[in-house]
Coordinates of C-alpha atoms and ligand atoms in Angstrom, one line a residue:
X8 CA 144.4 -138.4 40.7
X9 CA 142.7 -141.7 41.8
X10 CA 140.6 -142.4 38.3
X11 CA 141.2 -146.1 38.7
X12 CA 139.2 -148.8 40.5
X13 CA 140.7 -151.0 43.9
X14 CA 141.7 -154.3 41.7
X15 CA 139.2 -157.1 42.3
X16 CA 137.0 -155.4 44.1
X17 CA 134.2 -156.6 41.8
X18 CA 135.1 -160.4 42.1
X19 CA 135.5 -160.0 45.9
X20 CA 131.7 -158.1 45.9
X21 CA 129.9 -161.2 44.6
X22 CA 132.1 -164.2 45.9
X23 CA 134.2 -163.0 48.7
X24 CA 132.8 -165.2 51.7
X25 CA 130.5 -167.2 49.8
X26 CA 131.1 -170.8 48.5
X27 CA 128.3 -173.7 47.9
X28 CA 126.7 -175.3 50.7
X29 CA 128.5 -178.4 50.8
X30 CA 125.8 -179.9 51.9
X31 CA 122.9 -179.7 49.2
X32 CA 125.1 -177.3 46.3
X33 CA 123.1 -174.5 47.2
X34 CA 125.2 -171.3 45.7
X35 CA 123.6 -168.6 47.9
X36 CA 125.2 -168.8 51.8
X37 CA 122.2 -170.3 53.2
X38 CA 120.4 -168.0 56.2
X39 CA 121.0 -169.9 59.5
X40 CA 118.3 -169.3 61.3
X41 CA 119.3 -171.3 64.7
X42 CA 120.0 -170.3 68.1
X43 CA 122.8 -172.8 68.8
X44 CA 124.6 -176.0 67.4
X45 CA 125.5 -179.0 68.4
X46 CA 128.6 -180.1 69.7
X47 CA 130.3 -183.6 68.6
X48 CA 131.5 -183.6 72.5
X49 CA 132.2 -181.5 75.5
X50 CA 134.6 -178.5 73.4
X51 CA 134.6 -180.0 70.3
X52 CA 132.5 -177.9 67.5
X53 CA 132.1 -176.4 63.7
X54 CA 133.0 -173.1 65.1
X55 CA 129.7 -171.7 66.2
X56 CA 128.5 -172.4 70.0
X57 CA 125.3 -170.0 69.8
X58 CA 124.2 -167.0 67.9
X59 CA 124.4 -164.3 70.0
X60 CA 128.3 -165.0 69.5
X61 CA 128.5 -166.1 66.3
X62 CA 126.7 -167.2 62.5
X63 CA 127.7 -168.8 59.9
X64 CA 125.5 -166.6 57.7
X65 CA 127.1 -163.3 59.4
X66 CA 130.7 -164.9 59.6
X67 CA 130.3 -165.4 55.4
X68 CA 129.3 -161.4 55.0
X69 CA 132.1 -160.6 57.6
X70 CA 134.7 -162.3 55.4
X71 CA 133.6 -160.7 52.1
X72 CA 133.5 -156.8 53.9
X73 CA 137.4 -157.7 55.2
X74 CA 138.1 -158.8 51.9
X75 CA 136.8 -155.3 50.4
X76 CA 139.9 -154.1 52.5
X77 CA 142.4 -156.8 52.4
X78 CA 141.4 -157.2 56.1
X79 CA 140.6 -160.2 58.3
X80 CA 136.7 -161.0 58.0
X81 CA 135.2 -157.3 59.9
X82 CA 132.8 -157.8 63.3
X83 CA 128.8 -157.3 61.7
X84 CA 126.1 -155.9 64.3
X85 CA 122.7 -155.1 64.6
X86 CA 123.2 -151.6 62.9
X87 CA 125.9 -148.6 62.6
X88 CA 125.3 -147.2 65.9
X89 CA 125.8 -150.5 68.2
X90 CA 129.0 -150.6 65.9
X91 CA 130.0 -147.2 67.3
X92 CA 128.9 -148.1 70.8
X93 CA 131.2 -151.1 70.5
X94 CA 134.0 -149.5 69.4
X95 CA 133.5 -146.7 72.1
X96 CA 133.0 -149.6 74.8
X97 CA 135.8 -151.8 73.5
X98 CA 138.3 -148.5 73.4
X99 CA 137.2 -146.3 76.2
X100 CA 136.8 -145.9 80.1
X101 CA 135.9 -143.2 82.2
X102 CA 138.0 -140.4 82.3
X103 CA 139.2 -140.9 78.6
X104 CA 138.5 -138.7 75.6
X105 CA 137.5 -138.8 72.4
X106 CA 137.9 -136.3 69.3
X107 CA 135.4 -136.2 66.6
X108 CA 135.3 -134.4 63.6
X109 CA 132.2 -131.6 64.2
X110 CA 130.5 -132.8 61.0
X111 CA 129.2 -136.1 61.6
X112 CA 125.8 -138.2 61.6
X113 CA 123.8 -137.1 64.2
X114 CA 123.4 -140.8 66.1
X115 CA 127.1 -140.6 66.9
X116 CA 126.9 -137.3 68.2
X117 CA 123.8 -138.1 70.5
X118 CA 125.4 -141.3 71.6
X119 CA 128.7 -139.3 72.8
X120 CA 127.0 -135.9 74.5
X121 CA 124.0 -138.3 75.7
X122 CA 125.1 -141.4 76.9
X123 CA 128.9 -141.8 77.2
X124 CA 129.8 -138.3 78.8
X125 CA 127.5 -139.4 81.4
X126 CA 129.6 -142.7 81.7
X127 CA 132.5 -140.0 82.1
X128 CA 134.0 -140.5 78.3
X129 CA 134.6 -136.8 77.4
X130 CA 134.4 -135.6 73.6
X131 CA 135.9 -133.0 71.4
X132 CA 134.1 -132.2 68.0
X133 CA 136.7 -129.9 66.1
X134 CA 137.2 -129.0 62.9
X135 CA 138.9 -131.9 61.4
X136 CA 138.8 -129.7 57.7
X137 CA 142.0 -128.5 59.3
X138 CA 144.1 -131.4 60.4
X139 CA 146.1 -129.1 63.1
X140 CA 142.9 -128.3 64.6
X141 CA 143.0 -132.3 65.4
X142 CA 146.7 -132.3 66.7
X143 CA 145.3 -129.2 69.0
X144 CA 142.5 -131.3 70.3
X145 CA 144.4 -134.2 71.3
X146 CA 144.6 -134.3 75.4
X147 CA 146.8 -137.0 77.6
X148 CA 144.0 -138.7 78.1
X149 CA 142.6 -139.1 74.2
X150 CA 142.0 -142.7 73.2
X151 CA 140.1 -142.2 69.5
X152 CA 139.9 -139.9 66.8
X153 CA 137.0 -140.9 65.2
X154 CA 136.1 -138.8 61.5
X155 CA 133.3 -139.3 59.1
X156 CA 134.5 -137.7 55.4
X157 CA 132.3 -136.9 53.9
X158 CA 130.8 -135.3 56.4
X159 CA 126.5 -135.8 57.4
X160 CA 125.0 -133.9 55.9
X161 CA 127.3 -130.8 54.5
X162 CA 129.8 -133.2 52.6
X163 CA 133.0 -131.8 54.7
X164 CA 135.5 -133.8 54.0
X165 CA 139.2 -134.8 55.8
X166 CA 142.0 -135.7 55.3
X167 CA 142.5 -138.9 56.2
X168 CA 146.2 -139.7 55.3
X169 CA 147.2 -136.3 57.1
X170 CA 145.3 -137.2 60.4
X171 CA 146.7 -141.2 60.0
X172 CA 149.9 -139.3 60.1
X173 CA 149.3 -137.6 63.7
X174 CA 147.2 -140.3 65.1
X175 CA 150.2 -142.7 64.6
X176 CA 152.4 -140.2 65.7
X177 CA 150.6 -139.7 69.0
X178 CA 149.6 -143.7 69.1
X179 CA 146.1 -143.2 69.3
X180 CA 143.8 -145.4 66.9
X181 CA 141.6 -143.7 63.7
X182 CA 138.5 -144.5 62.9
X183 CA 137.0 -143.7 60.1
X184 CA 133.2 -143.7 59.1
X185 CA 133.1 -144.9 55.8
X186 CA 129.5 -145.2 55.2
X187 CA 129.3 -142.5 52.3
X188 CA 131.7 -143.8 50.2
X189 CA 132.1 -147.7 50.6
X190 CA 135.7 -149.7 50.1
X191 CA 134.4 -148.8 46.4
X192 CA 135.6 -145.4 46.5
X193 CA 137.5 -144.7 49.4
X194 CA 139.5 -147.5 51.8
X195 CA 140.1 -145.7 55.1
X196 CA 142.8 -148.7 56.0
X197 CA 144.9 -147.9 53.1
X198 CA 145.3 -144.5 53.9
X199 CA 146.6 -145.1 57.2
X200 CA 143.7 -145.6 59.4
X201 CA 143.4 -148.1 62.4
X202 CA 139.5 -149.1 61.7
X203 CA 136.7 -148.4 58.7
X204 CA 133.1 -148.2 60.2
X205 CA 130.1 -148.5 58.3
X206 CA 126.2 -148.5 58.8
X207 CA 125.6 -151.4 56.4
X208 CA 122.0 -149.5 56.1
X209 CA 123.3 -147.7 53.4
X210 CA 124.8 -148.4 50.2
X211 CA 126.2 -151.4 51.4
X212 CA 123.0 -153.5 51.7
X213 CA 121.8 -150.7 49.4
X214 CA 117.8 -151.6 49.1
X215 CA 116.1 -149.9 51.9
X216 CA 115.3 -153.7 53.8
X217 CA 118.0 -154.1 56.3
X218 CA 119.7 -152.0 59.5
X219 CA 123.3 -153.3 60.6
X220 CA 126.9 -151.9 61.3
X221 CA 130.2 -153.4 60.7
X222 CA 134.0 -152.8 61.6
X223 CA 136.8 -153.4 59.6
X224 CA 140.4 -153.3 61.1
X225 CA 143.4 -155.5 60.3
X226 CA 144.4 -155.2 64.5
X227 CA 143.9 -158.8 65.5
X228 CA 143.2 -157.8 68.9
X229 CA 140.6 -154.7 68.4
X230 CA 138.9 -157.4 66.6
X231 CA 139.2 -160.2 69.8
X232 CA 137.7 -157.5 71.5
X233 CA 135.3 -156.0 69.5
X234 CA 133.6 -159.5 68.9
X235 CA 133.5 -160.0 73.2
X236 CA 131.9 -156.5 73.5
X237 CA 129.4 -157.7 71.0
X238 CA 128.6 -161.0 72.7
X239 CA 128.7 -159.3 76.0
X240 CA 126.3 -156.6 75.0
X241 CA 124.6 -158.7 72.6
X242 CA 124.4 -156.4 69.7
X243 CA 125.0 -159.3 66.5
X244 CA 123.4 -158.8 63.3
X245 CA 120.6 -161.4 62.2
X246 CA 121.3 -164.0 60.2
X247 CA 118.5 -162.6 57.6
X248 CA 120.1 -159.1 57.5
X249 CA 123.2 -160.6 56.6
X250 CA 122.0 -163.0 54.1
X251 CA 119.9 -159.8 52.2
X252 CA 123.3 -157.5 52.9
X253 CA 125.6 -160.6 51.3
X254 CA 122.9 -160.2 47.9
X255 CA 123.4 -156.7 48.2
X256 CA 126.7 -156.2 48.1
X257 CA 127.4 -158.4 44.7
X258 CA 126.0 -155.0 43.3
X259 CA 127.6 -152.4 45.7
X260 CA 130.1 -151.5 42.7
X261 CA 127.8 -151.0 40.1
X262 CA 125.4 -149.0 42.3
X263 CA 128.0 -147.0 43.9
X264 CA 128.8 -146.0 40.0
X265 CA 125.5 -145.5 39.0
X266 CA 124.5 -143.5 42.6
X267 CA 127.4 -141.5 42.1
X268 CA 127.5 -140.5 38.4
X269 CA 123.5 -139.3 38.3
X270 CA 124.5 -137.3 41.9
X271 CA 127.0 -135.5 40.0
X272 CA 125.1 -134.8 36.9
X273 CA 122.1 -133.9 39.8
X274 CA 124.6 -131.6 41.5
X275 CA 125.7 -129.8 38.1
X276 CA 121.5 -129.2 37.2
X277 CA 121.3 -127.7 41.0
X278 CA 124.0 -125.4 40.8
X279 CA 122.9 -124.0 37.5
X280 CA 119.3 -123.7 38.8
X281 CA 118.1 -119.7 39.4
X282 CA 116.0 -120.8 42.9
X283 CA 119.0 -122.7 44.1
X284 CA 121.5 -120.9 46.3
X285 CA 124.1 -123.2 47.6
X286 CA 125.4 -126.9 46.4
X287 CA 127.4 -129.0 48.3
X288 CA 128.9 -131.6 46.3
X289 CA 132.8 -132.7 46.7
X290 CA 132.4 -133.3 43.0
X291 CA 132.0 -130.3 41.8
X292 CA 135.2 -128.0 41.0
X293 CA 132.7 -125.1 43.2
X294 CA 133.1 -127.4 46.1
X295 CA 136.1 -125.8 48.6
X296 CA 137.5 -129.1 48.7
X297 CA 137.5 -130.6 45.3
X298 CA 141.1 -131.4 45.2
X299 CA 140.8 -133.0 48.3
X300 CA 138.2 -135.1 46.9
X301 CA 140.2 -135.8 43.5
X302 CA 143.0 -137.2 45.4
X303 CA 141.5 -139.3 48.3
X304 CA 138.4 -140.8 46.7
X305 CA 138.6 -143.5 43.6
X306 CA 137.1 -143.3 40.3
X307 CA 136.9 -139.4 40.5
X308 CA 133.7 -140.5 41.9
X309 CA 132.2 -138.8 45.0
X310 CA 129.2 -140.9 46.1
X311 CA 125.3 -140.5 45.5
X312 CA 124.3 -137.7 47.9
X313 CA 124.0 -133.9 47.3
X314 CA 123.0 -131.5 49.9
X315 CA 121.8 -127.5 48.8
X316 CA 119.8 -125.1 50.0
X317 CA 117.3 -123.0 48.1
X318 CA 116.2 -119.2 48.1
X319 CA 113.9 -118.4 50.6
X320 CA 115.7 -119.9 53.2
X321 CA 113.9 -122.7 55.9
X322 CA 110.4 -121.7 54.4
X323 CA 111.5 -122.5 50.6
X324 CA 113.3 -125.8 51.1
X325 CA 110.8 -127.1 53.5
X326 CA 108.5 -126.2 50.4
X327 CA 110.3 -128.3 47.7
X328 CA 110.6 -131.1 50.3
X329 CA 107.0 -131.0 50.8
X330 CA 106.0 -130.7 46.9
X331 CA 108.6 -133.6 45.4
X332 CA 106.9 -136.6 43.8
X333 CA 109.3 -139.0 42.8
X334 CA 111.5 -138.6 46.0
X335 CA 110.9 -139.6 49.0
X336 CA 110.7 -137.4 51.9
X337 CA 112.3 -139.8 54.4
X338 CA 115.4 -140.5 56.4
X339 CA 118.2 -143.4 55.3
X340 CA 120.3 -142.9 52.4
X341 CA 122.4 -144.7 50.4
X342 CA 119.5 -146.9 48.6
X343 CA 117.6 -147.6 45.6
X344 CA 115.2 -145.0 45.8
X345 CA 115.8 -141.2 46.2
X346 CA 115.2 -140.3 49.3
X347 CA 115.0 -136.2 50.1
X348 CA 115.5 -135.4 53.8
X349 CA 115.8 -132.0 55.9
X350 CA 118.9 -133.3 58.7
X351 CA 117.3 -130.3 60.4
X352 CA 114.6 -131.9 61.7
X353 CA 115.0 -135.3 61.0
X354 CA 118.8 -136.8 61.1
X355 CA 120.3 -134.4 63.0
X356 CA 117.5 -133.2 65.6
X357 CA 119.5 -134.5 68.7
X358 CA 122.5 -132.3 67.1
X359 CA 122.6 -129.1 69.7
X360 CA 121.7 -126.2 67.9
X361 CA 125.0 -124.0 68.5
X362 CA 126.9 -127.1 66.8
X363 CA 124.9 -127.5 64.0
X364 CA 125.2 -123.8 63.1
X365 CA 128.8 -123.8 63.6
X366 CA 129.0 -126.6 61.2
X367 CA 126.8 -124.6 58.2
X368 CA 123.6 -127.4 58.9
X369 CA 121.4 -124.3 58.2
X370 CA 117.5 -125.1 59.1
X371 CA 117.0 -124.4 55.1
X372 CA 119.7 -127.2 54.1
X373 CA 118.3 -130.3 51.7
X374 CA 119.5 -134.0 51.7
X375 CA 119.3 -135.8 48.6
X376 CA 120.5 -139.3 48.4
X377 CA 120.4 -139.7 44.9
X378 CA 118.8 -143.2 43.5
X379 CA 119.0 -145.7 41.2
X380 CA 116.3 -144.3 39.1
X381 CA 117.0 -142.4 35.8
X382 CA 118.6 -139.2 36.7
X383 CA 116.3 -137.2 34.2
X384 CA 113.4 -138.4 36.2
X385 CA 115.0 -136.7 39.3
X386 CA 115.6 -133.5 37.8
X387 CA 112.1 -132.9 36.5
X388 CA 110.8 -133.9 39.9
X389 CA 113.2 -131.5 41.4
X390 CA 112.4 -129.2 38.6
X391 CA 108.5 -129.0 39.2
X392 CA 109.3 -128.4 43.0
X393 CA 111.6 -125.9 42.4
X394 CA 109.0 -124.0 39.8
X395 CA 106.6 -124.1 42.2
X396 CA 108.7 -122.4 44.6
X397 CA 108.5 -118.8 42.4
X398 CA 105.1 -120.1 41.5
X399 CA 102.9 -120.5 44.7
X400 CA 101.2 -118.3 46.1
X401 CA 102.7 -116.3 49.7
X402 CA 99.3 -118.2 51.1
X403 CA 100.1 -121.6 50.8
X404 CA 104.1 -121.3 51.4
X405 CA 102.9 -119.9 54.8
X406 CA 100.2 -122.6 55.8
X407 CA 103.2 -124.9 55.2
X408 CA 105.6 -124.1 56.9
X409 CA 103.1 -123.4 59.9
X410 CA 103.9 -127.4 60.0
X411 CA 107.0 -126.9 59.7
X412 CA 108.1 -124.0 62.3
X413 CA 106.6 -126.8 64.5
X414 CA 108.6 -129.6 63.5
X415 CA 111.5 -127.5 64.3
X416 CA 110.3 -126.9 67.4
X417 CA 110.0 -130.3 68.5
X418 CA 113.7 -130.7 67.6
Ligands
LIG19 C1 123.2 -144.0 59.2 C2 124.5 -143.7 59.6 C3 125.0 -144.2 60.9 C4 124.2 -145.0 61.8 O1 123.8 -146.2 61.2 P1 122.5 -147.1 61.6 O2 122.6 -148.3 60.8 O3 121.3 -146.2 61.2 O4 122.6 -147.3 63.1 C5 126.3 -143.9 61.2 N1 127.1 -143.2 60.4 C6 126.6 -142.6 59.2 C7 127.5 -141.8 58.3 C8 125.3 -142.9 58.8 O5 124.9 -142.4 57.7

């Protein structure tokens, strides 16, 4: 069991990447706000030609993420999903093929069905809590496995070390999405994986202010070639959004702590609640894959979002959603605030119906990206939600979800 932290992580979170500006003493990176540089004479330079190919404010983040995972400094961009496209353009051509694991944030399922199967990149979402069903999958012309564990938003999780094991053996590069968990609790390299992904949105930057993507891989020439896609298709992050993501992440092992603990006291209160039907939480010993979770994921700790559904199916949980206080009824996750979302409508609306019912995204399913506020605070909000659930009147449950038959129409 994995109850220990990665060593250093914490000294690498605040000064991985970061050392005074020699210039003034400054100790924060400074945010280089320029376009381009000067050269001292025709090829000669500090390293940085223009910023649409490089920063010195996103080259100091990039180090500190690769040092999270003993990696070279990772490839930052503009947000999670131009680091997908990257990795999709940098790997794939037409008439190659991708398999994805079926439970997965909906951006990267709407930028495979929508936009590269019409450049001719086929995909396979399969099963991946099964690791055969991956092998299965696996055509001639396969390129990437790409997997999220935990899975958005039903928390599936995979093995990651089994499917290293038959990527490697078939020579085909794993990526992982490692959004949920951070190099704090799970490092997708170490277990055998070619590349880490992450939407920096989340707990990385971890305050709700900034949207940008990064790539970690210690393959010297994915990472040639993922920083020419990006200055070819011009998807870099801003120096700002670095700068606020390099303040962040001095605290991403603390929060990750704190976002995870109150989740898993949060998850325990839910399960035990009479109005709640299902919890998904890979924390919990109810969850099928607990053991799983145990051994892959450090700390015993299992990240700060919880997803359930209530009694009463869609009409009930679009209820609670619509009656919470002190959570947010918003998309994002991963942040200071608690944020309560219905992937139904909102994060997973591109998601084909068929495939989100074959994955158990039920229309009645909650989000909860558990905060940094005090985790009794989130109960009784969740608690007077839930009471008025048994509580209100068959009147007002139905004039609410009149809205909300329509929002799911308009997905
Ligand atoms: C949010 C998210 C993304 C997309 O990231 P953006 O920064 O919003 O583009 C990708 N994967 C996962 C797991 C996410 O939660």
């Amino acid at each position: 069991m994995s109850t220990r932290p990665f060593p250093d992580l914490s000294t690498k979170a605040v000064r991985a990447g970061r050392s005074p500006d020699p210039s003034t003493g400054a100790i924060l990176t400074p945010i280089t706000q320029s376009t381009t540089y000067v050269q001292q004479a025709v090829g000669v330079h500090h390293g940085h030609t223009y910023s649409r190919a490089s920063n010195p404010t996103v080259s100091a983040l990039e180090t500190c993420l690769g040092a999270l995972e003993d990696a070279p400094p990772s490839v930052c961009f503009s947000s999670g999903l131009a680091a997908e496209t990257a990795l999709f353009l940098a790997l794939l051509r037409a008439g190659d093929h991708i398999v994805v694991s079926d439970v997965v944030y909906g951006g990267t399922v709407r930028v495979l069905r929508e936009l590269f199967a019409d450049l001719g990149v086929q995909s396979t979402f399969v099963d991946a809590g099964d690791p055969a069903n991956i092998r299965r999958a696996i055509r001639a012309t396969t390129r990437l496995i790409f997997l999220e564990s935990p899975g958005n938003p039903t928390l599936k999780l995979t093995d990651i070390a089994a499917v290293a094991a038959i990527a490697r053996e078939a020579d085909i590069p794993l990526a992982v999405d490692n959004t949920f968990l951070t190099p704090v609790l799970q490092r997708p390299l170490d277990l055998g994986a070619t590349i880490s992904l992450y939407s920096t949105t989340k707990y990385i930057e971890g305050h709700n202010a900034t949207i940008g993507g990064a790539i970690t891989t210690r393959d010297a020439s994915l990472l040639e070639r993922l920083r020419f896609v990006r200055k070819s298709v011009g998807s870099i992050q801003s120096p700002f959004e670095a700068w606020l993501t390099l303040q962040g992440l001095k605290t991403l092992p603390l929060r990750i702590r704190r976002h995870s603990d109150s989740a898993l006291e949060i998850a325990e209160w839910l399960a035990s609640h009479p109005a709640v039907t299902r919890v998904l939480y890979p924390g919990l010993r109810s969850h099928p894959q607990h053991d799983l979770a145990q051994r892959q994921h450090a700390e015993n700790r299992h990240s700060g979002i919880v997803s359930f559904e209530v009694r009463g199916g869609v009409e009930s949980g679009i209820a609670v959603m619509n009656s919470v206080k002190l959570c947010s009824l918003a998309e994002n996750l991963g942040a200071a605030e608690t944020l309560i979302t219905h992937p139904a409508s909102m994060t997973h609306s591109d998601v084909p119906r068929e495939q989100r019912e074959s994955i158990g995204l039920t229309d009645g399913l909650i989000r909860l990206s558990v905060g940094l506020e005090s985790p009794a605070d989130i109960i009784a909000d969740l608690d007077q939600a839930l009471a008025l659930l048994t509580r209100a009147a068959p009147a007002a449950v139905a004039t609410r979800s009149a809205t909300s038959a329509k929002t799911l129409a308009h997905s």
